[in-house]
Coordinates of C-alpha atoms and ligand atoms in Angstrom, one line a residue:
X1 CA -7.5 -72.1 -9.1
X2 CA -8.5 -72.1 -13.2
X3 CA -8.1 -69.6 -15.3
X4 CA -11.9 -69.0 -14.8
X5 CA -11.9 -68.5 -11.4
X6 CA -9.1 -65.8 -11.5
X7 CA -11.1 -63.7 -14.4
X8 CA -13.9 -63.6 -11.9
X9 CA -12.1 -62.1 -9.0
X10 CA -9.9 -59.9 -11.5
X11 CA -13.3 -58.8 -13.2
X12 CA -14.6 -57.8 -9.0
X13 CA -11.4 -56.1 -9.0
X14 CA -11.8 -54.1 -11.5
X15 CA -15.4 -53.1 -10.3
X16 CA -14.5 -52.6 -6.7
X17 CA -11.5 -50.1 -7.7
X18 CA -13.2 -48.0 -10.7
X19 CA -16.3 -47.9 -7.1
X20 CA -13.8 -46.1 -5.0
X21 CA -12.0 -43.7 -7.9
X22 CA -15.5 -42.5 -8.5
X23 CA -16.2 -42.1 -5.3
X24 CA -13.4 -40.3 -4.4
X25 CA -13.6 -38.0 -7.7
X26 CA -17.2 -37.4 -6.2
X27 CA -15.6 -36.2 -3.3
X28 CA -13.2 -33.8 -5.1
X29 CA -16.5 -32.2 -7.0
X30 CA -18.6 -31.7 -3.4
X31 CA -15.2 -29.8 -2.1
X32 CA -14.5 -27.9 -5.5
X33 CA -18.6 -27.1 -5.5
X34 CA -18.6 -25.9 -1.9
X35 CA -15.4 -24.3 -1.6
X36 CA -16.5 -22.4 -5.0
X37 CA -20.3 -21.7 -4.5
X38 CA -21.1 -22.6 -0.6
X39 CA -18.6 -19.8 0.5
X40 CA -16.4 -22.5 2.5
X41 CA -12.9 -21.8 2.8
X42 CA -10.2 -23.5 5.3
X43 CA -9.4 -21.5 8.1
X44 CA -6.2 -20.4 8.0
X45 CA -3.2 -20.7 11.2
X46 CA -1.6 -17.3 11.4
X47 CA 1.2 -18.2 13.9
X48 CA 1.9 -20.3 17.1
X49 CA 2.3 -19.4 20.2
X50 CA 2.3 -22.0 23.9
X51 CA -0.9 -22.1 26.0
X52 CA 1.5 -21.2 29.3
X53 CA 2.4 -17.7 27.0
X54 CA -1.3 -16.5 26.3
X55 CA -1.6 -14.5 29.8
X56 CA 1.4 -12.3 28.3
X57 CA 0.0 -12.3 24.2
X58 CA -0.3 -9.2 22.6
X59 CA -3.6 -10.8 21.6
X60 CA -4.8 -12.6 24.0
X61 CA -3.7 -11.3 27.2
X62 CA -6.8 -9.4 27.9
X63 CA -9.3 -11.4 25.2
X64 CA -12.2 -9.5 23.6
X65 CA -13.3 -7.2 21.0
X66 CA -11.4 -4.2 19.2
X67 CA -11.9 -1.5 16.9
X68 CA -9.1 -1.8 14.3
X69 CA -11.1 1.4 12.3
X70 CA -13.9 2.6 10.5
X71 CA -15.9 -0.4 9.7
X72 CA -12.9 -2.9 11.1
X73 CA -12.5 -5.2 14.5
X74 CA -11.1 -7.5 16.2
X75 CA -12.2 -10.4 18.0
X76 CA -9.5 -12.3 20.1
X77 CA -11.1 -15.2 22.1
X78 CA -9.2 -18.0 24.2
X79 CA -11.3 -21.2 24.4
X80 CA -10.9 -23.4 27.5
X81 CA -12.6 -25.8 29.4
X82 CA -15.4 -25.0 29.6
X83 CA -15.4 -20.9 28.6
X84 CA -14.6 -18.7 25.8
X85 CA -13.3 -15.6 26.8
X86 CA -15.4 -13.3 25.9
X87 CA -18.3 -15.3 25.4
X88 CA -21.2 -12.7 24.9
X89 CA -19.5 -10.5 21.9
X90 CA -21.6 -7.2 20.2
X91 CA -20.7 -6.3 16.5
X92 CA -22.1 -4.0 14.2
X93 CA -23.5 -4.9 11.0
X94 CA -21.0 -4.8 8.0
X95 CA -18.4 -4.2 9.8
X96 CA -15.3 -6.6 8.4
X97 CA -14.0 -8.8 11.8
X98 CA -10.7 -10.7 12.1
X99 CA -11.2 -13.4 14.3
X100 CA -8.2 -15.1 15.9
X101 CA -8.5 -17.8 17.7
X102 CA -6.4 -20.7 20.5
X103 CA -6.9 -22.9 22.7
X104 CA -5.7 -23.2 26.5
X105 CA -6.0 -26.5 27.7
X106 CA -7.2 -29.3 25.0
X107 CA -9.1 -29.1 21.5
X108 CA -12.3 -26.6 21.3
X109 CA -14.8 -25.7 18.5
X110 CA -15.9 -22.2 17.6
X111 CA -19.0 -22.9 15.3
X112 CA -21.1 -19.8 15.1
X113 CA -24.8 -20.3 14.3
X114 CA -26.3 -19.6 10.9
X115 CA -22.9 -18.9 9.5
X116 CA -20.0 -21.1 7.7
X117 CA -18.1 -20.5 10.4
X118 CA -16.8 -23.4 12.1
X119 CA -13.1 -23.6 13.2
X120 CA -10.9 -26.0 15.4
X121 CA -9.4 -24.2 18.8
X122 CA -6.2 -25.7 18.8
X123 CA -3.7 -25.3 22.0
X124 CA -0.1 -23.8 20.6
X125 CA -2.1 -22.4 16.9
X126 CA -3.7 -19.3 16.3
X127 CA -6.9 -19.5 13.7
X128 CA -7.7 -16.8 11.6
X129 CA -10.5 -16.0 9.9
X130 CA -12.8 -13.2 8.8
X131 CA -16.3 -12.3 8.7
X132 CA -19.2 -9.8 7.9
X133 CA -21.9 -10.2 9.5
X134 CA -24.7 -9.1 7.4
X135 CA -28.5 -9.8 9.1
X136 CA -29.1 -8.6 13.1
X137 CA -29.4 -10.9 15.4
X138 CA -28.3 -13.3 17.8
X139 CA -25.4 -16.0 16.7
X140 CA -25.1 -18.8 18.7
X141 CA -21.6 -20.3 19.6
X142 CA -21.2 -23.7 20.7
X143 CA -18.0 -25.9 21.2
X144 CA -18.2 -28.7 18.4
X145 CA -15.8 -30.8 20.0
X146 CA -16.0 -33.0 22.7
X147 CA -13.8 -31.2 25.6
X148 CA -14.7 -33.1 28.6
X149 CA -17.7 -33.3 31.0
X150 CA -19.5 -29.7 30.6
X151 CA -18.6 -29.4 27.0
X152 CA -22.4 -29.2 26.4
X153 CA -22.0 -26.2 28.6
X154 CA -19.4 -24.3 26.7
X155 CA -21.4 -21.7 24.9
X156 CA -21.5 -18.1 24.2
X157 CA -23.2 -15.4 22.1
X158 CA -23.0 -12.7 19.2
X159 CA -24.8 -10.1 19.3
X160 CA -25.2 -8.2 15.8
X161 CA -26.5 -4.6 15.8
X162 CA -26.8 -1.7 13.5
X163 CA -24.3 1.0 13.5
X164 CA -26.5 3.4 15.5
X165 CA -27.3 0.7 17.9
X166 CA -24.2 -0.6 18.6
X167 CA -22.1 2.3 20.7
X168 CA -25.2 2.7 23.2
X169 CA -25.1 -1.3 23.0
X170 CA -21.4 -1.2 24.5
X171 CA -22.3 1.4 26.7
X172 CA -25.2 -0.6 28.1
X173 CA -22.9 -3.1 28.8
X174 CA -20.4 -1.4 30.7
X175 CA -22.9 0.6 32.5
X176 CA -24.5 -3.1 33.0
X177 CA -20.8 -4.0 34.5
X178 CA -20.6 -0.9 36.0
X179 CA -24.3 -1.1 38.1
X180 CA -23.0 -4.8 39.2
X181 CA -19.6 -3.7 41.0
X182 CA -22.1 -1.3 42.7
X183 CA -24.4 -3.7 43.8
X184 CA -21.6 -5.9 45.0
X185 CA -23.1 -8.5 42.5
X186 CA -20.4 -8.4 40.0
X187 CA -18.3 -11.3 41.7
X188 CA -21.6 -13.7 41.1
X189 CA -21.8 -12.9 37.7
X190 CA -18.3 -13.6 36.7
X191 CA -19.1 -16.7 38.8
X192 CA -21.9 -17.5 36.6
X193 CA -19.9 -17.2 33.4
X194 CA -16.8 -18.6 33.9
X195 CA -16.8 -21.1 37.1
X196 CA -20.6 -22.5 37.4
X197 CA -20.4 -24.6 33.9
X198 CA -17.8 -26.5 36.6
X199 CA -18.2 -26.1 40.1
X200 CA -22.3 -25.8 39.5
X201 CA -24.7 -22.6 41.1
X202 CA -25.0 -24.4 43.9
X203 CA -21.1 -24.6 44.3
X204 CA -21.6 -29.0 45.0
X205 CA -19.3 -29.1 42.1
X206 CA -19.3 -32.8 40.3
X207 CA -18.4 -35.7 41.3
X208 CA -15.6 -37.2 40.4
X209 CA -14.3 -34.3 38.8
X210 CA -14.8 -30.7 39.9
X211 CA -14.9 -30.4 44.1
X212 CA -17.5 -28.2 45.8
X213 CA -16.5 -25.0 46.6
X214 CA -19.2 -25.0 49.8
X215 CA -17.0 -25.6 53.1
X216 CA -14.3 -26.6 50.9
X217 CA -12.9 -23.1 50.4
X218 CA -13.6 -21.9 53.8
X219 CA -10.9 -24.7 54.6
X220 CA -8.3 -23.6 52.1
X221 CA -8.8 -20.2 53.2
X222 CA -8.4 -21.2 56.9
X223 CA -5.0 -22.8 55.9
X224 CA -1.7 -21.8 56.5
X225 CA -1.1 -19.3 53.9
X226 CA -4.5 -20.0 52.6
X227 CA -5.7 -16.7 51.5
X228 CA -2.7 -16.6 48.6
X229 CA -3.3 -19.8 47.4
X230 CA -6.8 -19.0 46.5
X231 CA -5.5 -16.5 44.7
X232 CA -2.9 -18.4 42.8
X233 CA -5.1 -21.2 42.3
X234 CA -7.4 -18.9 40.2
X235 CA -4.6 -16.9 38.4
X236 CA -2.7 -20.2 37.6
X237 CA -5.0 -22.9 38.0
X238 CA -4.3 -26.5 39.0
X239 CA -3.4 -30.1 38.0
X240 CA -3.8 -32.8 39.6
X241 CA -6.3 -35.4 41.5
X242 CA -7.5 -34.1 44.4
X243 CA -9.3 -35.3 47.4
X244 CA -11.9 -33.6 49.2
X245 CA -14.1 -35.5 52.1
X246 CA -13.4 -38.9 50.7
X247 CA -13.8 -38.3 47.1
X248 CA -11.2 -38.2 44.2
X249 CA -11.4 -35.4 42.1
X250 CA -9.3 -35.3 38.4
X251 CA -10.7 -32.6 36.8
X252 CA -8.4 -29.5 35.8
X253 CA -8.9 -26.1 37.4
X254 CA -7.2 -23.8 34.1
X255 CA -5.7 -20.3 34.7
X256 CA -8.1 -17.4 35.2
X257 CA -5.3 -14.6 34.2
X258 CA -7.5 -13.5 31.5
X259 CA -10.2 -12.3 33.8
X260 CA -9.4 -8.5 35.6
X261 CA -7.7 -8.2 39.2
X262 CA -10.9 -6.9 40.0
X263 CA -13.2 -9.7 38.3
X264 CA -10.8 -12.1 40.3
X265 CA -11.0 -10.4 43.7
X266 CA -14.8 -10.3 43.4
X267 CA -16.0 -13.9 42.7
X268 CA -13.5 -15.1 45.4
X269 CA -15.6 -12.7 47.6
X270 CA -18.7 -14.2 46.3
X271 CA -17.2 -17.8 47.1
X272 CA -16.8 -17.0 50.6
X273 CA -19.6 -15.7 51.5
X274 CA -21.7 -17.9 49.4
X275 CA -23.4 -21.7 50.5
X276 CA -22.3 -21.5 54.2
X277 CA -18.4 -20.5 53.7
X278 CA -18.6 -17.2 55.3
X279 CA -19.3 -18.9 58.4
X280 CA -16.7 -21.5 58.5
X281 CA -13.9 -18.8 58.0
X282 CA -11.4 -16.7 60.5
X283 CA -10.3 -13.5 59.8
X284 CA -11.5 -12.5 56.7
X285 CA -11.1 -9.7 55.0
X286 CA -12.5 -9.2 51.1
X287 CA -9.9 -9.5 48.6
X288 CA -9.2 -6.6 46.3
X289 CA -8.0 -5.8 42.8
X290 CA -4.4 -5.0 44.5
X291 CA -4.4 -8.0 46.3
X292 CA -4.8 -10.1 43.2
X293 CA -2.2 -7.8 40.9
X294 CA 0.6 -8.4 43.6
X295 CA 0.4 -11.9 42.4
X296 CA 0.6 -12.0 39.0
X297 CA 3.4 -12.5 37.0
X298 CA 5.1 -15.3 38.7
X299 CA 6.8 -18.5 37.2
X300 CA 4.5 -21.0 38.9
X301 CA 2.5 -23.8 37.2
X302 CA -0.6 -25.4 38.0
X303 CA 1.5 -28.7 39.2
X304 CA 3.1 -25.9 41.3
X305 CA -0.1 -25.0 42.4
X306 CA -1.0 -28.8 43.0
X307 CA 1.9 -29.7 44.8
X308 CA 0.9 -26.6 46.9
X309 CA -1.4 -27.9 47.9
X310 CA -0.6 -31.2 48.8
X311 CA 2.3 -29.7 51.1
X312 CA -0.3 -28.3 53.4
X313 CA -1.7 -31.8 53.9
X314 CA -4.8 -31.7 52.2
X315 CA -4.4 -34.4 49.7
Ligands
CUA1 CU1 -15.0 -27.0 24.5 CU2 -16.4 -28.9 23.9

């Protein structure tokens, strides 16, 4: 190679290098600009904590919204596939929130509609961030990342309200809560928040990776010691392919602890009485809140759960 030849590729060098350092200077000025003018800031990781300790977390043992003080909450929420707990949230206007944030199972977003909020869920970290929420309305929340095969179904809302509105809005709610349990409708509504993204309203499931709960659950129940392992499998979940009539299924069941005794013992009443179970099952009796409290608290995993399962011969 001449001399000519090598200023011509030194001379590209030169060109393709200055490129990129202005490029990447451009990229400095877009952060600088938004994190100065655009409001953006980096959420921030308070502390760590393991996805197997949340049932027992100060925070985020029993998820959810609470009043820190005049003008103050909190919002703890657990994401997991494919829920956040609590996903329908009410929050007065101007009110300063603390939002923390983790993860159960895998990697979730928490991007909330028509704000700059948009944080990662991240299983063993805690995100922190804070909010006002100045306008009414309803906020959107969507998971931003791709969790698996309903992640398109992992949603929830914010509901902003004036002041005056906002304690006959909670009060609606629980009264809401409260009118369900008396209609013995409450079990299909946690159903319909929590399990149906999965398992589907029809309770067919998905193939391949969530089994239907229709006859299926019937025949756990009917099981030697079938009525506790319902149980456990909702307070513990369960991991593991299964098999149910000739089909694999690899999808995981995570741990319902989160959700009240009562909230348990009801949509596993709704289960069994729902798409043809009721009539497939011996001896049963509803489950109550007690029934699901005398369970809690044990050291069992959701392979425990799994290998559970497998000892009673269904695969
Ligand atoms: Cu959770 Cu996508």
């Amino acid at each position: 190679m001449d001399h000519k030849q090598h200023e011509v590729i030194a001379k590209w060098e030169r060109r393709w290098l200055s490129g990129s350092a202005l490029m990447s200077l451009g990229f400095v000025i877009f952060i600088a600009i938004s994190l100065a003018l655009e409001g953006t800031h980096i959420a921030q990781t308070t502390s760590r904590t393991t996805p197997d300790k949340l049932t027992s977390h100060e925070l985020f043992a029993q998820p959810g919204v609470t009043a820190l003080g005049p003008g103050r909450y909190q919002v703890a929420t657990v994401a997991q596939a494919f829920v956040f707990t609590p996903s329908e949230i009410i929050l007065p206007i101007g009110a300063q929130v603390d939002f923390y944030l983790t993860a159960r199972d895998v990697l979730h977003g928490y991007q909330i509609e028509d704000t700059n909020i948009n944080v990662e869920a991240i299983p063993g970290e805690i995100s922190y961030f804070q909010y006002t929420f100045d306008k009414a309305g309803d906020y959107r929340l969507t998971c931003n990342e791709y969790c698996g095969i309903s992640h398109q179904n992992m949603m929830g809302n914010i509901k902003v309200v004036s002041a005056a509105e906002f304690s006959s809005a909670v009060q609606d709610r629980q009264n809401e809560a409260l009118a369900l349990a008396q209609d013995g409708k409450l079990g299909e509504a946690v159903y319909a928040a929590n399990c149906q993204s999965c398992h589907q309203a029809n309770g067919q499931g998905l193939t391949g990776a969530f089994p239907p709960l229709e006859g299926h659950t019937a025949e756990l129940y009917n099981a030697e010691g079938g009525r506790d392992y319902l149980a456990n499998l909702l307070l513990y979940g369960l991991q593991g392919t299964i098999r149910v009539s000739g089909t694999n299924y690899n999808g995981v069941m995570p741990a319902w602890a989160q959700l009240s005794d009562e909230d348990l013992a009801e949509t596993l009443n709704y289960i069994l009485r729902s798409w043809g179970n009721d009539a497939l099952l011996s001896n049963f009796s509803d489950y109550t809140a007690q029934d699901i409290n005398a369970l809690r608290g044990q050291d069992i995993s959701a392979n425990d759960i799994y290998q559970l399962r497998q000892s009673k011969g269904l695969e």
